[in-house]
Amino acid sequence: RRHTFSSAKESYIMASQTDERRALLAASIQDTDLKTNGHYNKVEYGATGLPSAVPEKKTHTFNIYMVSVGFLLLFTAYNSLQNYITSLLPGNLGNESLSVLYSSVCVCVFFAPSIAAKLGERLTMVLGAACYVVYMISLIEIIPWVVLTLSVVIGFGAAILWIALGSFLIKCSAPSEYGKNSGIFWGIFQFSNVFGNLIAFFVFEHVGNSPWLFVVFAVIGGVGTAVLVLLRPVAAAAADGPASAVSAHVNLRHDIVGVINVMFSNQMLPLIYIIFFSGVELAFWTGEFTQMLSDDIIGLVLVMAGVGEVLGGLILGRLSDRIGHSAVMIMGASLYGGGMVIASFIKYDSNMAPLLGDAPLIAYIAALFFGFGDSVFNTQCMAIIGRMFHGVHCIRAFTVFNLFQNLGSAGGFFYAIPLPMHGPSGTLGQIWVQTFLLVVGTLLFVFADRKYVHARPADTIVAST
């Protein structure tokens, strides 16, 4: 967290010419909590005994970009691999594996806060990333029971990875920077969809669905895990600040009760609908939409989804700090709705002219809209949670976020089996389900933003526990 200091005290210290006066004045404010942006932060001191804010600011900036690059590499491998799983694995193994994965996350999120508290965010993220790599290795030689078993392992890894990430980003951000920093992370991270799908497109052209496709992804994921090892320690803020998301408590029962209390708080209940939808929509355009396309063109089409994710994160994330979360959420919902309309046309005419490669041009536009929408749903939910929940409530709120987002993804991959959109027997059932969730979720998000973020200063908002 950025530390700022009382301008009067700082000027007085810098004006003091003798070592004696500098030492006395520094001692007079040492170990004092100075209020910054509505939160109290411990002052740190350099070798001279004077406050040292610049090094921590540099550490925070370094960590924001480094964690973004680590996730970029890890998910260049995993996201692109997930886009192919439902098409390349035999039978319904792809949908079954992803359903087990996201169901596993829903169970493991309850244990994640205790693990993050014991290990710290940095080590927790490294462990979680390693679980992704192990899962990718299992796909080199397909053995169904092994794939399904390691689907549980990656579910555990995903739970601890994303919960630790949410806390880590908040620790490295001032309240006024939540939208900007979550947007920076999401924009860089989502280059993974651009790079990964381009790699998949060109590699697939030469190796098809041979094991070498999964070997390439596993290696890239391993490099991303190594990058996370380089993250620098971040000092915990005072207990009532939002950056102190991981506290010293490690009691599992206490954690679970705390998560349930946050889940049913007035602030979180309106957000659950859009969080759940963000999981359903991800399952739709990575699992169902791709099955409406030729295998050899999936990667190229989803490059446009990656472009949408990047632009949405970098542009709309910053914009939300200026025009508000509600306005950006409505923009994202409108774009995603446009993508669903286009997907409905493709369902009935997959060769609609004009074509680009083996896919209609409008498929690329739909993917771009899906990417924009997905980036908005995630960055705005992360930003508003950072503003609404402070202290230990913050990590519990991110636990609820991960729980319902992954419930949505698990449900999305599961109900796609009996209610497919692709194929001659496919229907628009998934479109109507998503439309209902999107409209309700967006309206409730706007309600929560207006009532709990704009109605009072951010520093007074806590969970109703």
C-alpha positions as MATLAB code, in Angstrom:
seq = 'RRHTFSSAKESYIMASQTDERRALLAASIQDTDLKTNGHYNKVEYGATGLPSAVPEKKTHTFNIYMVSVGFLLLFTAYNSLQNYITSLLPGNLGNESLSVLYSSVCVCVFFAPSIAAKLGERLTMVLGAACYVVYMISLIEIIPWVVLTLSVVIGFGAAILWIALGSFLIKCSAPSEYGKNSGIFWGIFQFSNVFGNLIAFFVFEHVGNSPWLFVVFAVIGGVGTAVLVLLRPVAAAAADGPASAVSAHVNLRHDIVGVINVMFSNQMLPLIYIIFFSGVELAFWTGEFTQMLSDDIIGLVLVMAGVGEVLGGLILGRLSDRIGHSAVMIMGASLYGGGMVIASFIKYDSNMAPLLGDAPLIAYIAALFFGFGDSVFNTQCMAIIGRMFHGVHCIRAFTVFNLFQNLGSAGGFFYAIPLPMHGPSGTLGQIWVQTFLLVVGTLLFVFADRKYVHARPADTIVAST';
ca = [
       0.000    0.000    0.000;
       1.193    3.441   -0.824;
       2.196    5.343    2.302;
       1.662    9.110    2.478;
       2.722   11.331    5.296;
       1.693   14.473    7.111;
       3.119   17.291    5.013;
       3.785   19.459    8.065;
       5.763   16.787    9.897;
       7.674   15.761    6.803;
       8.630   19.347    5.976;
       9.723   19.924    9.531;
      11.900   16.819    9.538;
      13.538   17.695    6.222;
      14.199   21.220    7.484;
      15.996   19.927   10.585;
      19.710   20.288    9.989;
      21.306   18.447   12.893;
      21.319   14.704   13.430;
      20.040   15.243   16.963;
      16.955   17.146   15.848;
      16.312   14.658   13.011;
      16.512   11.734   15.415;
      14.237   13.365   18.000;
      11.608   14.316   15.455;
      11.669   10.921   13.734;
      11.289    9.197   17.118;
       8.302   11.396   17.938;
       6.279    9.933   15.067;
       7.763    6.447   14.819;
       5.297    3.576   15.207;
       2.404    6.025   14.738;
      -0.513    5.085   12.523;
      -1.156    7.861   10.030;
      -4.533    7.986    8.378;
      -4.437    7.643    4.583;
      -7.521    7.534    2.328;
      -9.653    6.547    5.299;
      -7.365    3.690    6.416;
      -4.520    3.489    8.901;
      -1.124    2.220    7.805;
       2.063    1.498    9.715;
       4.861    3.928    8.844;
       8.098    2.286    7.706;
      11.518    3.855    8.166;
      14.684    3.725    6.141;
      18.274    3.565    7.362;
      18.237    7.294    8.177;
      15.296    6.935   10.545;
      13.050    8.890    8.194;
       9.839    7.623    6.597;
      10.481    5.535    3.479;
       7.482    5.471    1.120;
       9.105    5.284   -2.291;
      10.599    1.783   -1.926;
       7.207    0.331   -0.969;
       5.508    2.102   -3.869;
       8.103    0.597   -6.204;
       7.542   -2.826   -4.640;
       3.800   -2.543   -5.185;
       4.245   -1.490   -8.811;
       6.766   -4.282   -9.401;
       4.396   -6.842   -7.885;
       1.378   -5.670   -9.904;
       3.247   -6.111  -13.176;
       5.121   -9.267  -12.145;
       2.011  -11.117  -10.959;
       0.307  -10.025  -14.194;
       3.134  -11.519  -16.275;
       3.128  -14.733  -14.226;
      -0.613  -15.172  -14.771;
      -0.172  -14.198  -18.429;
       2.201  -17.100  -19.002;
       0.319  -19.631  -16.864;
      -3.010  -18.888  -18.517;
      -1.536  -18.535  -21.995;
      -1.223  -22.274  -21.509;
      -4.325  -23.123  -19.501;
      -7.016  -20.866  -21.022;
      -6.086  -21.906  -24.546;
      -5.994  -25.544  -23.505;
      -9.435  -25.205  -21.904;
     -10.802  -23.793  -25.156;
      -9.798  -27.031  -26.906;
     -10.668  -29.571  -24.193;
     -14.338  -29.981  -25.043;
     -13.467  -30.475  -28.730;
     -10.344  -32.653  -28.478;
     -10.944  -35.023  -25.556;
     -12.938  -38.179  -26.381;
     -16.686  -38.257  -25.785;
     -17.888  -35.948  -23.014;
     -14.601  -36.235  -21.082;
     -13.821  -32.563  -21.690;
     -17.119  -31.325  -20.224;
     -16.877  -33.864  -17.377;
     -13.326  -32.808  -16.526;
     -14.221  -29.112  -16.436;
     -17.374  -29.781  -14.396;
     -15.332  -31.740  -11.820;
     -12.674  -29.006  -11.826;
     -15.070  -26.148  -11.064;
     -17.052  -28.254   -8.572;
     -13.782  -28.962   -6.760;
     -13.089  -25.238   -6.568;
     -16.451  -24.702   -4.897;
     -15.468  -27.050   -2.067;
     -11.844  -25.979   -1.745;
     -12.537  -22.244   -1.493;
     -13.615  -22.771    2.113;
     -10.147  -24.060    2.994;
      -8.294  -21.493    0.909;
      -8.290  -18.604    3.456;
      -6.594  -20.775    6.096;
      -4.010  -21.975    3.574;
      -3.336  -18.422    2.407;
      -2.998  -17.278    6.030;
      -0.478  -20.002    6.831;
       1.589  -19.829    3.644;
       1.165  -16.180    2.630;
      -0.155  -14.996   -0.719;
       3.093  -15.448   -2.660;
       3.710  -19.097   -1.739;
       0.002  -19.875   -2.034;
      -0.042  -18.591   -5.617;
       3.055  -20.631   -6.511;
       1.439  -23.799   -5.106;
      -1.808  -23.096   -6.939;
      -0.006  -22.479  -10.239;
       1.916  -25.756   -9.855;
      -1.421  -27.609   -9.666;
      -2.344  -26.164  -13.075;
       0.892  -27.466  -14.577;
       0.340  -30.966  -13.177;
      -3.130  -31.049  -14.751;
      -1.756  -29.957  -18.128;
       0.834  -32.729  -17.987;
      -1.960  -35.288  -17.440;
      -3.429  -34.405  -20.856;
      -0.266  -35.439  -22.736;
      -1.377  -39.068  -22.461;
      -5.142  -39.322  -22.006;
      -6.163  -41.722  -19.226;
      -9.729  -40.785  -18.218;
      -9.491  -41.606  -14.493;
      -6.177  -39.735  -14.212;
      -7.619  -36.685  -15.980;
     -10.670  -36.647  -13.695;
      -8.545  -37.148  -10.555;
      -6.234  -34.291  -11.476;
      -9.301  -32.188  -12.276;
      -9.849  -32.214   -8.502;
      -6.201  -31.212   -7.956;
      -6.388  -28.254  -10.313;
      -9.668  -27.260   -8.657;
      -7.827  -27.036   -5.346;
      -5.050  -25.060   -7.048;
      -7.505  -22.655   -8.665;
      -9.247  -21.993   -5.345;
      -6.100  -21.006   -3.464;
      -4.548  -19.216   -6.461;
      -7.391  -16.793   -7.126;
      -8.222  -16.077   -3.504;
      -4.566  -15.301   -2.771;
      -4.423  -13.139   -5.909;
      -7.412  -11.031   -4.847;
      -5.823  -10.315   -1.465;
      -2.427   -9.660   -3.062;
      -3.810   -7.095   -5.527;
      -5.674   -5.246   -2.767;
      -2.522   -5.148   -0.630;
      -0.638   -3.565   -3.528;
      -3.296   -0.915   -4.236;
      -4.561    2.276   -2.663;
      -8.392    2.540   -2.543;
      -8.361    5.076   -5.383;
      -6.380    2.611   -7.539;
      -8.570   -0.510   -7.276;
     -10.131   -0.055  -10.703;
      -6.844    0.938  -12.340;
      -4.730   -1.865  -10.861;
      -7.338   -4.570  -11.399;
      -7.587   -3.297  -14.984;
      -3.797   -3.384  -15.446;
      -3.696   -6.934  -14.117;
      -6.643   -8.076  -16.214;
      -5.376   -6.407  -19.369;
      -1.889   -7.931  -19.158;
      -3.198  -11.273  -17.900;
      -5.697  -11.543  -20.747;
      -3.005  -11.196  -23.372;
      -2.885  -14.921  -22.572;
      -5.950  -15.398  -24.738;
      -4.224  -13.624  -27.624;
      -0.838  -15.351  -27.355;
      -2.208  -18.737  -26.314;
      -4.765  -18.975  -29.079;
      -2.266  -17.816  -31.695;
       0.168  -20.495  -30.486;
      -2.618  -23.071  -30.497;
      -3.711  -22.061  -33.995;
      -0.254  -22.408  -35.540;
       0.777  -25.459  -33.511;
      -2.546  -27.185  -34.210;
      -1.975  -26.660  -37.917;
       1.194  -28.790  -37.720;
       0.538  -31.296  -34.929;
      -3.274  -31.491  -34.817;
      -4.462  -33.022  -31.551;
      -1.199  -34.882  -30.885;
       0.361  -34.821  -27.367;
       2.835  -32.134  -28.489;
       0.097  -29.497  -28.228;
      -0.219  -30.253  -24.504;
       3.562  -30.468  -24.053;
       3.940  -26.909  -25.343;
       1.249  -25.660  -22.964;
       2.750  -27.471  -19.947;
       6.165  -25.885  -20.555;
       4.688  -22.380  -20.849;
       2.695  -22.945  -17.645;
       5.859  -24.020  -15.847;
       7.609  -20.777  -16.817;
       4.650  -18.764  -15.513;
       4.851  -20.576  -12.177;
       8.564  -19.723  -11.950;
       7.787  -16.017  -12.477;
       5.479  -16.006   -9.440;
       8.411  -17.116   -7.289;
      10.006  -13.705   -7.982;
       7.241  -11.685   -6.284;
       8.455   -9.428   -3.474;
       7.071   -9.503    0.095;
       4.383   -6.957    0.896;
       3.994   -5.641    4.440;
       0.568   -6.177    5.944;
      -1.427   -3.066    6.733;
      -3.222   -2.396    9.968;
      -6.056   -4.736   10.835;
      -8.809   -2.351    9.752;
      -7.371   -1.559    6.306;
      -8.467   -3.377    3.152;
      -4.928   -4.542    2.464;
      -4.870   -6.702    5.567;
      -6.922   -9.325    3.789;
      -4.924  -12.239    5.155;
      -4.728  -12.069    8.912;
      -2.940  -14.240   11.384;
      -6.001  -16.312   12.168;
      -5.882  -19.859   10.903;
      -8.920  -21.423   12.585;
     -10.808  -23.319    9.880;
     -14.182  -23.258   11.601;
     -13.846  -19.537   12.231;
     -12.975  -19.019    8.553;
     -15.991  -20.960    7.298;
     -18.393  -19.132    9.610;
     -16.834  -15.821    8.543;
     -17.244  -16.670    4.851;
     -20.897  -17.589    5.385;
     -21.506  -14.314    7.247;
     -19.987  -12.307    4.393;
     -21.953  -14.370    1.853;
     -25.245  -13.337    3.465;
     -24.244   -9.738    4.135;
     -26.310   -6.979    2.585;
     -23.363   -5.903    0.437;
     -22.556   -9.323   -1.050;
     -26.026  -10.721   -1.732;
     -26.759   -8.375   -4.693;
     -23.381   -9.220   -6.279;
     -23.858  -13.000   -6.223;
     -26.017  -12.988   -9.358;
     -23.489  -11.263  -11.620;
     -20.634  -13.272  -10.067;
     -22.508  -16.514  -10.808;
     -23.215  -15.306  -14.329;
     -19.517  -14.539  -14.893;
     -18.889  -18.270  -14.448;
     -21.766  -19.331  -16.692;
     -20.717  -17.019  -19.532;
     -17.113  -18.240  -19.373;
     -18.311  -21.838  -19.717;
     -20.493  -20.829  -22.663;
     -17.990  -19.107  -24.900;
     -15.032  -21.358  -24.068;
     -16.997  -24.627  -24.119;
     -20.163  -24.340  -26.187;
     -19.370  -21.541  -28.630;
     -16.130  -23.257  -29.696;
     -18.059  -26.420  -30.628;
     -19.950  -24.385  -33.221;
     -16.636  -23.787  -35.034;
     -14.164  -25.971  -36.934;
     -11.376  -27.342  -34.716;
      -8.640  -25.750  -36.817;
     -10.123  -22.239  -36.550;
     -10.992  -22.118  -32.831;
      -7.668  -20.575  -31.844;
      -7.861  -17.792  -34.410;
     -11.444  -16.845  -33.505;
     -10.683  -16.768  -29.780;
      -7.720  -14.456  -30.386;
     -10.412  -11.811  -30.766;
     -11.809  -12.758  -27.355;
      -8.329  -12.145  -25.990;
      -8.202   -8.742  -27.691;
     -11.535   -7.876  -26.080;
     -10.263   -8.993  -22.666;
      -7.138   -6.850  -22.986;
      -8.910   -3.729  -24.216;
     -11.672   -4.139  -21.652;
      -9.186   -4.485  -18.817;
      -6.834   -1.685  -19.781;
      -9.400    0.848  -21.002;
     -12.633    0.151  -19.152;
     -10.828   -0.710  -15.895;
      -9.321    2.784  -15.738;
     -12.537    4.344  -17.006;
     -14.508    2.884  -14.103;
     -12.518    4.976  -11.624;
     -13.787    8.091  -13.446;
     -17.350    7.360  -14.565;
     -18.248    4.699  -12.011;
     -18.580    0.934  -11.874;
     -22.266    0.916  -12.819;
     -21.772    2.663  -16.149;
     -18.940    0.331  -17.150;
     -20.924   -2.735  -16.055;
     -23.864   -1.694  -18.248;
     -21.471   -1.236  -21.187;
     -19.985   -4.703  -20.632;
     -23.404   -6.344  -20.286;
     -24.586   -4.710  -23.537;
     -21.529   -5.938  -25.442;
     -21.863   -9.479  -24.104;
     -25.558   -9.441  -25.020;
     -24.565   -8.484  -28.560;
     -22.232  -11.479  -28.660;
     -25.088  -13.804  -27.680;
     -27.277  -12.421  -30.461;
     -24.523  -13.061  -33.014;
     -23.961  -16.592  -31.653;
     -27.677  -17.271  -32.205;
     -27.320  -16.373  -35.898;
     -24.249  -18.611  -36.227;
     -26.144  -21.515  -34.693;
     -28.546  -21.540  -37.642;
     -25.988  -20.651  -40.347;
     -22.368  -21.491  -39.462;
     -21.261  -20.628  -43.009;
     -22.827  -17.175  -43.106;
     -20.936  -14.947  -45.548;
     -18.509  -13.295  -45.463;
     -16.100  -15.964  -44.260;
     -12.650  -15.432  -42.748;
     -10.851  -18.727  -42.852;
     -13.366  -21.460  -42.046;
     -15.522  -19.247  -39.814;
     -17.990  -16.444  -40.555;
     -16.686  -12.946  -39.918;
     -19.387  -12.348  -37.336;
     -17.915  -15.186  -35.212;
     -14.823  -13.034  -34.667;
     -17.027  -10.093  -33.692;
     -18.956  -12.276  -31.230;
     -15.688  -13.449  -29.668;
     -14.533   -9.819  -29.327;
     -17.782   -8.932  -27.528;
     -17.482  -11.975  -25.252;
     -13.972  -10.893  -24.300;
     -15.053   -7.321  -23.546;
     -17.955   -8.535  -21.449;
     -15.911  -11.074  -19.486;
     -13.243   -8.507  -18.626;
     -15.865   -6.067  -17.356;
     -17.659   -8.649  -15.203;
     -14.416   -9.686  -13.523;
     -12.637   -6.357  -13.101;
     -15.709   -4.511  -11.858;
     -16.640   -7.234   -9.370;
     -13.053   -7.300   -8.070;
     -12.950   -3.507   -7.790;
     -16.277   -3.130   -6.002;
     -15.400   -5.926   -3.558;
     -12.167   -4.076   -2.768;
     -14.165   -0.931   -2.000;
     -16.943   -2.593   -0.009;
     -15.079   -5.108    2.155;
     -12.162   -4.301    4.419;
      -9.797   -6.138    6.682;
     -10.345   -9.865    7.076;
     -13.729   -9.464    5.344;
     -11.855   -8.781    2.099;
     -10.402  -12.257    1.677;
     -13.704  -13.782    2.754;
     -15.466  -11.732    0.090;
     -13.022  -13.008   -2.543;
     -13.741  -16.522   -1.266;
     -17.445  -15.961   -1.938;
     -16.539  -14.492   -5.346;
     -14.591  -17.612   -6.279;
     -17.252  -19.925   -4.862;
     -20.116  -18.559   -6.941;
     -18.088  -17.883  -10.056;
     -16.934  -21.483  -10.116;
     -20.410  -22.766   -9.283;
     -21.499  -20.869  -12.381;
     -18.754  -22.411  -14.507;
     -19.452  -25.925  -13.185;
     -23.155  -25.475  -13.900;
     -22.425  -23.986  -17.314;
     -20.298  -26.933  -18.451;
     -22.683  -29.455  -16.901;
     -25.998  -28.184  -18.274;
     -24.427  -27.833  -21.717;
     -24.431  -31.654  -21.961;
     -28.246  -32.127  -21.830;
     -28.959  -28.655  -23.293;
     -26.472  -28.178  -26.158;
     -26.573  -25.259  -28.552;
     -24.361  -26.841  -31.218;
     -25.416  -29.646  -33.531;
     -28.689  -30.374  -35.320;
     -30.555  -31.015  -32.053;
     -29.200  -27.901  -30.365;
     -31.477  -25.148  -29.064;
     -31.207  -21.579  -27.810;
     -31.917  -22.679  -24.240;
     -28.486  -21.570  -23.001;
     -29.002  -18.123  -24.539;
     -32.275  -17.588  -22.693;
     -30.790  -18.742  -19.358;
     -27.862  -16.357  -19.776;
     -30.110  -13.466  -20.785;
     -32.122  -13.795  -17.573;
     -29.009  -14.003  -15.368;
     -27.322  -11.105  -17.186;
     -30.252   -8.701  -16.838;
     -30.952   -9.522  -13.185;
     -27.264   -9.564  -12.283;
     -26.557   -6.195  -13.909;
     -29.501   -4.476  -12.217;
     -28.497   -5.813   -8.799;
     -24.867   -4.790   -9.359;
     -25.988   -1.221  -10.088;
     -28.139   -1.310   -6.951;
     -25.192   -2.451   -4.791;
     -22.856    0.123   -6.326;
     -25.287    2.990   -5.719;
     -26.300    1.929   -2.222;
     -23.035    0.712   -0.690;
     -20.253    2.484   -2.616;
     -21.676    5.896   -3.551;
     -23.930    6.337   -0.552;
     -21.038    6.393    1.962;
     -17.254    6.760    1.886;
     -15.548    3.478    0.994;
     -13.716    3.257    4.305;
     -16.942    2.921    6.306;
     -18.277   -0.075    4.427;
     -17.776   -3.452    6.029;
     -19.529   -6.786    5.953;
     -22.568   -7.197    8.163;
     -21.226   -9.931   10.410;
];
